[in-house]
Amino acid sequence: MTPGQRRWIFLAALAGLAAFYLWGLAGLPGFGNYPGPYGDIINRIAVAQTKATGVVSAVNFEYRGFDTVGEEFILFVAASAMAVVLRHLRNERERDPRDATADWAVPPASDAVRLAALVFTGPVVVMGWFLASHAQTSPSGGFQGGVVLATAFFLIYLSGEYLLFRRISPVDLTEAFEAVGAGGFAAIGVSAVAMGLPYLTNFLPLGTTPGAVSSSGTIALISFFVGVEVAAAFILIVGELVDQTLLVRQGDH
Amino acid sequence: MHIVPFVVVVYILAVGLYGIVTSRHLVHQIICLIVVQSSTYVLLLGVGYKTGAVAPYFFDIPVHTPAVDPVVQALALTDVVVEAAVTALLLALAIQAHKRFGTLDPQELVQLKG
């Protein structure tokens, strides 16, 4: 099939999709007329029930906690699958990370980049930690905090310190952290079962003040483990891609 | 009835799909897939929106304040995470395809081998 033919088939299909979509839209309540009962019910009861003022986190780590376990393992599996897909093939070898791409000398990171990376690393770690530990109060949580935490490691890499990046986040250790994060979430669920409660029941004391950092029981704890898992997964994923450009060469190049 | 946000959804979807269909580069194609998935964020948040409502965070507002649906917002979060995972895996596959076949053009890849 030529690209031209493919484009025409696509445009015809798109016209059909648009027609059915607009037809379907005509029967739906319009934008702003939210009809569903679930969101309203949860908004009404979540703060009293979980002592978490961030209702989205309460949904993620409590009401829909079982889904979130699956979601976290999607990320876990993706990071593992990347390691499998990007494993060294037979004719590949690792080379010294200090030398540059075969035919192109990479300039060292400029002082401005190095300084910016140095200045931002500390605050980014604090920010990530803050986000991962405040799921119960504000629009944050383990997923957001984990990504921000991983950014701190990439800042170190950006400053040109590949060897330092690998020294403070060796693959084995990062994988162990990832496993602890993913396993911790599942283990919290199993602990509830061990106490004779349904899986992922919030068995910790909820605290008395809604929105306090110590409130909301397992929501805060799960968010912490998710933060560890997400940070480790992102460091692994980006680390794999970085290794591909820096270390792995085909054949005799 | 306001339908503009839902028209935006299908517009983003169509633009992304068009990019996938006509793409000549795998990395470009992966980015187009991200665009397609972005339409689901707009859809989810659009479905849960209530006119005049606030974000579902009751830290400094009374609990009975009308707020938008937190369930779809949680789903949007899941969506973002899955997108990141899928993108990472696809990029890894693109790297291997380039190593194996020396090209990232989907047309040429099809001709090389099934």
CSV table of C-alpha atoms in Angstrom, one decimal:
chain,number,residue,atom,x,y,z
A,1,MET,CA,0.0,0.0,0.0
A,2,THR,CA,1.4,3.4,-0.9
A,3,PRO,CA,1.4,6.2,1.7
A,4,GLY,CA,-1.2,8.1,-0.4
A,5,GLN,CA,-3.7,5.2,-0.4
A,6,ARG,CA,-3.2,4.8,3.3
A,7,ARG,CA,-3.9,8.4,3.9
A,8,TRP,CA,-7.2,8.2,2.0
A,9,ILE,CA,-8.3,5.1,3.8
A,10,PHE,CA,-7.5,6.8,7.1
A,11,LEU,CA,-9.4,10.0,6.2
A,12,ALA,CA,-12.5,8.0,5.2
A,13,ALA,CA,-12.3,6.1,8.5
A,14,LEU,CA,-11.9,9.4,10.4
A,15,ALA,CA,-15.0,10.9,8.7
A,16,GLY,CA,-16.9,7.8,9.9
A,17,LEU,CA,-15.5,8.1,13.4
A,18,ALA,CA,-16.3,11.8,13.6
A,19,ALA,CA,-19.9,11.2,12.5
A,20,PHE,CA,-20.5,8.5,15.1
A,21,TYR,CA,-18.8,10.5,17.8
A,22,LEU,CA,-20.9,13.6,17.2
A,23,TRP,CA,-24.0,11.4,17.1
A,24,GLY,CA,-23.0,9.8,20.4
A,25,LEU,CA,-22.2,13.2,21.9
A,26,ALA,CA,-25.7,14.5,21.2
A,27,GLY,CA,-27.1,12.0,23.8
A,28,LEU,CA,-24.6,12.8,26.5
A,29,PRO,CA,-24.9,15.4,29.2
A,30,GLY,CA,-22.8,18.4,28.1
A,31,PHE,CA,-19.5,19.6,29.5
A,32,GLY,CA,-20.0,20.8,33.1
A,33,ASN,CA,-23.2,18.8,33.8
A,34,TYR,CA,-21.5,16.0,35.7
A,35,PRO,CA,-24.2,13.3,36.1
A,36,GLY,CA,-22.5,10.5,38.0
A,37,PRO,CA,-23.2,9.8,41.6
A,38,TYR,CA,-19.8,8.2,42.4
A,39,GLY,CA,-17.6,11.4,42.5
A,40,ASP,CA,-20.2,13.3,44.6
A,41,ILE,CA,-20.5,10.4,47.1
A,42,ILE,CA,-16.8,10.0,47.5
A,43,ASN,CA,-16.3,13.8,47.8
A,44,ARG,CA,-18.8,13.8,50.6
A,45,ILE,CA,-17.6,10.8,52.6
A,46,ALA,CA,-13.8,10.5,51.8
A,47,VAL,CA,-12.5,13.1,54.3
A,48,ALA,CA,-14.5,11.6,57.2
A,49,GLN,CA,-13.8,8.1,56.2
A,50,THR,CA,-10.0,8.3,55.5
A,51,LYS,CA,-8.9,11.5,57.2
A,52,ALA,CA,-7.2,12.4,53.9
A,53,THR,CA,-8.1,15.8,52.5
A,54,GLY,CA,-6.7,14.9,49.0
A,55,VAL,CA,-9.6,12.9,47.7
A,56,VAL,CA,-7.8,11.9,44.5
A,57,SER,CA,-5.1,10.2,46.6
A,58,ALA,CA,-7.8,8.6,48.8
A,59,VAL,CA,-9.3,7.2,45.6
A,60,ASN,CA,-6.0,6.1,44.3
A,61,PHE,CA,-4.6,4.4,47.4
A,62,GLU,CA,-7.7,3.4,49.2
A,63,TYR,CA,-11.0,3.1,47.3
A,64,ARG,CA,-9.3,2.1,44.1
A,65,GLY,CA,-6.1,0.7,45.8
A,66,PHE,CA,-6.3,-2.7,44.1
A,67,ASP,CA,-6.2,-1.0,40.6
A,68,THR,CA,-3.3,1.0,41.7
A,69,VAL,CA,-1.4,-2.1,42.6
A,70,GLY,CA,-1.9,-3.2,39.0
A,71,GLU,CA,-0.9,0.2,37.8
A,72,GLU,CA,2.3,0.1,39.8
A,73,PHE,CA,3.2,-3.3,38.4
A,74,ILE,CA,2.7,-2.1,34.9
A,75,LEU,CA,5.5,0.4,35.5
A,76,PHE,CA,7.6,-2.4,37.3
A,77,VAL,CA,7.1,-4.7,34.3
A,78,ALA,CA,7.9,-2.0,31.8
A,79,ALA,CA,11.2,-1.2,33.5
A,80,SER,CA,12.1,-4.9,33.6
A,81,ALA,CA,11.0,-5.4,30.0
A,82,MET,CA,13.3,-2.6,29.0
A,83,ALA,CA,16.2,-4.3,30.6
A,84,VAL,CA,15.3,-7.5,28.6
A,85,VAL,CA,14.8,-5.7,25.3
A,86,LEU,CA,18.0,-3.7,25.6
A,87,ARG,CA,20.1,-6.6,26.8
A,88,HIS,CA,23.5,-6.9,25.1
A,89,LEU,CA,23.3,-8.7,21.8
A,90,ARG,CA,26.0,-11.1,20.8
A,91,ASN,CA,27.9,-8.7,18.7
A,92,GLU,CA,27.8,-5.8,21.1
A,93,ARG,CA,30.3,-4.8,23.7
A,94,GLU,CA,30.5,-2.2,26.3
A,95,ARG,CA,33.0,0.5,25.9
A,96,ASP,CA,34.6,3.1,28.1
A,97,PRO,CA,31.9,5.6,29.1
A,98,ARG,CA,34.4,8.4,28.8
A,99,ASP,CA,35.0,8.3,25.1
A,100,ALA,CA,32.6,10.0,22.8
A,101,THR,CA,30.4,8.8,20.0
A,102,ALA,CA,32.5,7.3,17.3
A,103,ASP,CA,32.7,10.2,14.9
A,104,TRP,CA,31.6,13.1,17.0
A,105,ALA,CA,33.5,14.6,19.9
A,106,VAL,CA,30.9,15.5,22.6
A,107,PRO,CA,31.8,18.8,24.3
A,108,PRO,CA,31.9,18.6,28.1
A,109,ALA,CA,29.0,20.1,30.0
A,110,SER,CA,29.3,23.9,30.2
A,111,ASP,CA,29.9,25.5,33.6
A,112,ALA,CA,26.4,27.0,33.5
A,113,VAL,CA,24.8,23.6,33.1
A,114,ARG,CA,27.0,22.1,35.8
A,115,LEU,CA,26.2,24.9,38.2
A,116,ALA,CA,22.5,24.8,37.5
A,117,ALA,CA,22.5,21.0,38.0
A,118,LEU,CA,24.4,21.4,41.3
A,119,VAL,CA,22.1,24.2,42.6
A,120,PHE,CA,18.9,22.3,41.7
A,121,THR,CA,19.8,18.8,42.9
A,122,GLY,CA,19.2,19.4,46.6
A,123,PRO,CA,15.9,21.3,46.2
A,124,VAL,CA,14.6,18.7,43.7
A,125,VAL,CA,15.3,15.9,46.2
A,126,VAL,CA,13.4,17.9,48.9
A,127,MET,CA,10.6,18.6,46.6
A,128,GLY,CA,10.2,15.0,45.5
A,129,TRP,CA,10.3,13.8,49.1
A,130,PHE,CA,7.7,16.5,50.0
A,131,LEU,CA,5.4,15.4,47.2
A,132,ALA,CA,5.7,11.7,48.0
A,133,SER,CA,5.0,12.2,51.6
A,134,HIS,CA,2.0,14.6,51.3
A,135,ALA,CA,-0.4,12.5,49.2
A,136,GLN,CA,-3.0,12.7,51.9
A,137,THR,CA,-3.1,16.5,52.1
A,138,SER,CA,-2.5,18.0,48.7
A,139,PRO,CA,-2.5,17.2,44.9
A,140,SER,CA,0.7,15.2,45.2
A,141,GLY,CA,1.6,11.6,45.9
A,142,GLY,CA,4.0,8.8,45.2
A,143,PHE,CA,3.7,8.9,41.5
A,144,GLN,CA,4.4,12.6,41.2
A,145,GLY,CA,7.0,12.6,43.9
A,146,GLY,CA,8.8,9.6,42.5
A,147,VAL,CA,9.2,11.3,39.1
A,148,VAL,CA,10.6,14.4,40.7
A,149,LEU,CA,13.0,12.4,42.8
A,150,ALA,CA,14.3,10.6,39.7
A,151,THR,CA,14.9,14.0,38.1
A,152,ALA,CA,17.6,14.7,40.8
A,153,PHE,CA,19.6,11.8,39.4
A,154,PHE,CA,19.2,13.0,35.9
A,155,LEU,CA,20.5,16.4,36.9
A,156,ILE,CA,23.7,14.7,38.1
A,157,TYR,CA,23.9,12.9,34.8
A,158,LEU,CA,23.2,16.2,32.9
A,159,SER,CA,26.1,17.9,34.7
A,160,GLY,CA,28.3,15.4,32.8
A,161,GLU,CA,29.0,13.1,35.7
A,162,TYR,CA,28.0,9.8,34.1
A,163,LEU,CA,30.4,7.9,36.3
A,164,LEU,CA,29.0,9.6,39.4
A,165,PHE,CA,25.5,8.9,38.2
A,166,ARG,CA,26.3,5.2,38.0
A,167,ARG,CA,28.1,5.2,41.3
A,168,ILE,CA,25.2,6.7,43.3
A,169,SER,CA,22.6,4.7,41.4
A,170,PRO,CA,24.1,1.3,40.5
A,171,VAL,CA,21.7,-0.8,38.5
A,172,ASP,CA,21.6,-3.6,41.1
A,173,LEU,CA,20.8,-1.2,44.0
A,174,THR,CA,18.2,0.7,42.0
A,175,GLU,CA,16.5,-2.6,41.0
A,176,ALA,CA,16.5,-3.6,44.7
A,177,PHE,CA,14.8,-0.2,45.6
A,178,GLU,CA,12.3,-0.8,42.8
A,179,ALA,CA,11.4,-4.2,44.1
A,180,VAL,CA,11.1,-2.9,47.7
A,181,GLY,CA,8.7,-0.2,46.4
A,182,ALA,CA,6.5,-2.5,44.4
A,183,GLY,CA,6.7,-5.3,47.0
A,184,GLY,CA,5.9,-2.9,49.8
A,185,PHE,CA,2.6,-1.9,48.3
A,186,ALA,CA,1.6,-5.5,47.8
A,187,ALA,CA,2.8,-6.4,51.3
A,188,ILE,CA,0.6,-3.7,52.9
A,189,GLY,CA,-2.3,-5.3,51.2
A,190,VAL,CA,-1.3,-8.8,52.3
A,191,SER,CA,-0.8,-7.6,55.9
A,192,ALA,CA,-4.4,-6.6,56.0
A,193,VAL,CA,-5.3,-10.1,54.9
A,194,ALA,CA,-3.1,-11.6,57.6
A,195,MET,CA,-5.1,-9.6,60.2
A,196,GLY,CA,-8.3,-11.2,58.8
A,197,LEU,CA,-9.4,-8.0,56.9
A,198,PRO,CA,-10.0,-7.7,53.1
A,199,TYR,CA,-7.0,-7.0,50.9
A,200,LEU,CA,-5.7,-3.5,51.2
A,201,THR,CA,-7.9,-2.5,54.1
A,202,ASN,CA,-6.7,0.6,55.8
A,203,PHE,CA,-5.6,-1.0,59.1
A,204,LEU,CA,-3.4,1.8,60.5
A,205,PRO,CA,-4.7,4.5,62.8
A,206,LEU,CA,-6.2,7.3,60.8
A,207,GLY,CA,-5.3,10.1,63.1
A,208,THR,CA,-7.7,12.8,64.2
A,209,THR,CA,-6.8,15.8,62.1
A,210,PRO,CA,-7.8,15.5,58.5
A,211,GLY,CA,-4.9,16.6,56.3
A,212,ALA,CA,-2.2,16.2,58.9
A,213,VAL,CA,0.9,14.4,57.5
A,214,SER,CA,0.4,11.6,60.1
A,215,SER,CA,-3.2,11.1,59.1
A,216,SER,CA,-4.9,8.7,56.7
A,217,GLY,CA,-3.2,5.4,57.8
A,218,THR,CA,-2.1,3.3,54.9
A,219,ILE,CA,-2.7,5.9,52.3
A,220,ALA,CA,0.4,7.8,53.3
A,221,LEU,CA,2.4,4.6,53.7
A,222,ILE,CA,1.4,3.3,50.3
A,223,SER,CA,2.2,6.6,48.7
A,224,PHE,CA,5.7,6.4,50.2
A,225,PHE,CA,6.3,3.0,48.7
A,226,VAL,CA,4.9,4.1,45.3
A,227,GLY,CA,7.3,7.0,45.4
A,228,VAL,CA,10.3,4.7,45.9
A,229,GLU,CA,9.1,2.4,43.2
A,230,VAL,CA,8.4,5.2,40.6
A,231,ALA,CA,11.7,6.9,41.3
A,232,ALA,CA,13.7,3.7,40.9
A,233,ALA,CA,11.7,2.7,37.8
A,234,PHE,CA,12.4,6.0,36.1
A,235,ILE,CA,16.1,5.9,37.0
A,236,LEU,CA,16.3,2.4,35.5
A,237,ILE,CA,14.4,3.3,32.4
A,238,VAL,CA,16.4,6.5,31.6
A,239,GLY,CA,19.6,4.8,32.7
A,240,GLU,CA,19.0,2.0,30.2
A,241,LEU,CA,18.5,4.5,27.4
A,242,VAL,CA,21.6,6.5,28.4
A,243,ASP,CA,23.7,3.3,28.5
A,244,GLN,CA,22.6,2.6,24.9
A,245,THR,CA,24.1,5.8,23.6
A,246,LEU,CA,27.1,5.9,25.9
A,247,LEU,CA,28.2,2.4,26.4
A,248,VAL,CA,26.9,0.0,23.8
A,249,ARG,CA,28.7,-0.2,20.5
A,250,GLN,CA,28.1,-2.7,17.8
A,251,GLY,CA,30.9,-4.8,16.4
A,252,ASP,CA,34.3,-3.2,16.1
A,253,HIS,CA,33.4,0.4,16.1
B,1,MET,CA,-25.0,22.3,25.6
B,2,HIS,CA,-21.2,22.8,25.6
B,3,ILE,CA,-19.5,20.2,23.5
B,4,VAL,CA,-16.3,22.1,22.7
B,5,PRO,CA,-14.0,20.1,25.1
B,6,PHE,CA,-15.3,16.8,23.6
B,7,VAL,CA,-14.6,18.1,20.1
B,8,VAL,CA,-11.1,19.0,21.2
B,9,VAL,CA,-10.8,15.3,22.4
B,10,VAL,CA,-11.5,13.9,19.0
B,11,TYR,CA,-9.4,16.6,17.3
B,12,ILE,CA,-6.3,15.6,19.4
B,13,LEU,CA,-7.1,11.9,18.7
B,14,ALA,CA,-7.4,12.5,14.9
B,15,VAL,CA,-4.2,14.6,14.7
B,16,GLY,CA,-2.3,11.9,16.6
B,17,LEU,CA,-3.7,9.1,14.5
B,18,TYR,CA,-2.9,11.0,11.3
B,19,GLY,CA,0.6,11.3,12.4
B,20,ILE,CA,0.9,7.6,13.1
B,21,VAL,CA,-0.6,6.7,9.7
B,22,THR,CA,1.7,9.0,7.7
B,23,SER,CA,4.8,8.8,9.9
B,24,ARG,CA,8.2,8.1,8.3
B,25,HIS,CA,10.1,7.6,11.5
B,26,LEU,CA,9.5,5.3,14.5
B,27,VAL,CA,10.3,7.9,17.1
B,28,HIS,CA,8.0,10.4,15.5
B,29,GLN,CA,5.3,7.6,15.5
B,30,ILE,CA,5.8,7.0,19.2
B,31,ILE,CA,5.4,10.7,19.9
B,32,CYS,CA,2.2,10.7,17.8
B,33,LEU,CA,1.0,7.8,20.1
B,34,ILE,CA,1.6,10.1,23.1
B,35,VAL,CA,-0.6,12.7,21.4
B,36,VAL,CA,-3.3,10.1,20.8
B,37,GLN,CA,-3.2,9.2,24.5
B,38,SER,CA,-3.3,12.9,25.5
B,39,SER,CA,-6.8,13.0,24.1
B,40,THR,CA,-7.9,10.6,26.9
B,41,TYR,CA,-6.7,13.1,29.6
B,42,VAL,CA,-9.0,15.8,28.1
B,43,LEU,CA,-11.8,13.3,27.8
B,44,LEU,CA,-11.5,12.0,31.4
B,45,LEU,CA,-11.2,15.5,33.0
B,46,GLY,CA,-13.9,16.8,30.7
B,47,VAL,CA,-16.3,14.0,31.8
B,48,GLY,CA,-15.8,14.7,35.5
B,49,TYR,CA,-16.1,18.5,35.3
B,50,LYS,CA,-18.9,20.3,37.1
B,51,THR,CA,-19.6,23.9,36.3
B,52,GLY,CA,-18.4,26.1,39.2
B,53,ALA,CA,-16.9,23.3,41.2
B,54,VAL,CA,-13.5,23.3,42.8
B,55,ALA,CA,-10.7,20.7,42.8
B,56,PRO,CA,-11.4,17.8,45.2
B,57,TYR,CA,-8.9,18.9,47.9
B,58,PHE,CA,-10.6,19.8,51.1
B,59,PHE,CA,-7.5,21.0,53.0
B,60,ASP,CA,-8.6,24.6,53.5
B,61,ILE,CA,-12.2,24.5,52.2
B,62,PRO,CA,-15.3,23.0,53.8
B,63,VAL,CA,-16.1,19.4,52.9
B,64,HIS,CA,-19.5,20.2,51.4
B,65,THR,CA,-18.1,22.6,48.7
B,66,PRO,CA,-19.1,21.3,45.3
B,67,ALA,CA,-16.0,19.6,43.8
B,68,VAL,CA,-15.3,17.9,40.5
B,69,ASP,CA,-15.2,14.1,40.2
B,70,PRO,CA,-12.0,12.7,41.9
B,71,VAL,CA,-12.4,9.3,40.3
B,72,VAL,CA,-11.7,10.4,36.8
B,73,GLN,CA,-8.8,12.5,38.1
B,74,ALA,CA,-7.3,9.3,39.6
B,75,LEU,CA,-7.9,7.5,36.3
B,76,ALA,CA,-6.0,10.3,34.5
B,77,LEU,CA,-3.1,9.8,36.9
B,78,THR,CA,-3.1,6.0,36.0
B,79,ASP,CA,-3.2,7.1,32.3
B,80,VAL,CA,-0.1,9.2,32.7
B,81,VAL,CA,1.8,6.4,34.4
B,82,VAL,CA,0.8,3.8,31.8
B,83,GLU,CA,1.8,6.2,29.0
B,84,ALA,CA,5.2,6.7,30.5
B,85,ALA,CA,5.7,2.9,30.7
B,86,VAL,CA,4.5,2.3,27.2
B,87,THR,CA,6.6,5.1,25.7
B,88,ALA,CA,9.7,3.8,27.5
B,89,LEU,CA,9.2,0.3,26.2
B,90,LEU,CA,8.4,1.4,22.6
B,91,LEU,CA,11.6,3.6,22.6
B,92,ALA,CA,13.6,0.5,23.6
B,93,LEU,CA,12.1,-1.5,20.8
B,94,ALA,CA,12.9,1.4,18.4
B,95,ILE,CA,16.5,1.3,19.5
B,96,GLN,CA,16.7,-2.4,18.8
B,97,ALA,CA,15.0,-2.0,15.5
B,98,HIS,CA,17.5,0.5,14.4
B,99,LYS,CA,20.4,-1.7,15.5
B,100,ARG,CA,19.0,-4.7,13.7
B,101,PHE,CA,17.8,-3.1,10.5
B,102,GLY,CA,19.7,0.2,10.3
B,103,THR,CA,16.5,2.2,9.6
B,104,LEU,CA,13.7,3.7,11.6
B,105,ASP,CA,11.3,4.2,8.6
B,106,PRO,CA,8.2,2.0,9.2
B,107,GLN,CA,7.9,1.7,5.4
B,108,GLU,CA,11.4,0.3,5.0
B,109,LEU,CA,11.0,-1.9,8.1
B,110,VAL,CA,7.9,-3.6,6.6
B,111,GLN,CA,9.8,-4.3,3.3
B,112,LEU,CA,12.8,-5.7,5.2
B,113,LYS,CA,11.1,-8.4,7.1
B,114,GLY,CA,7.6,-9.3,8.3
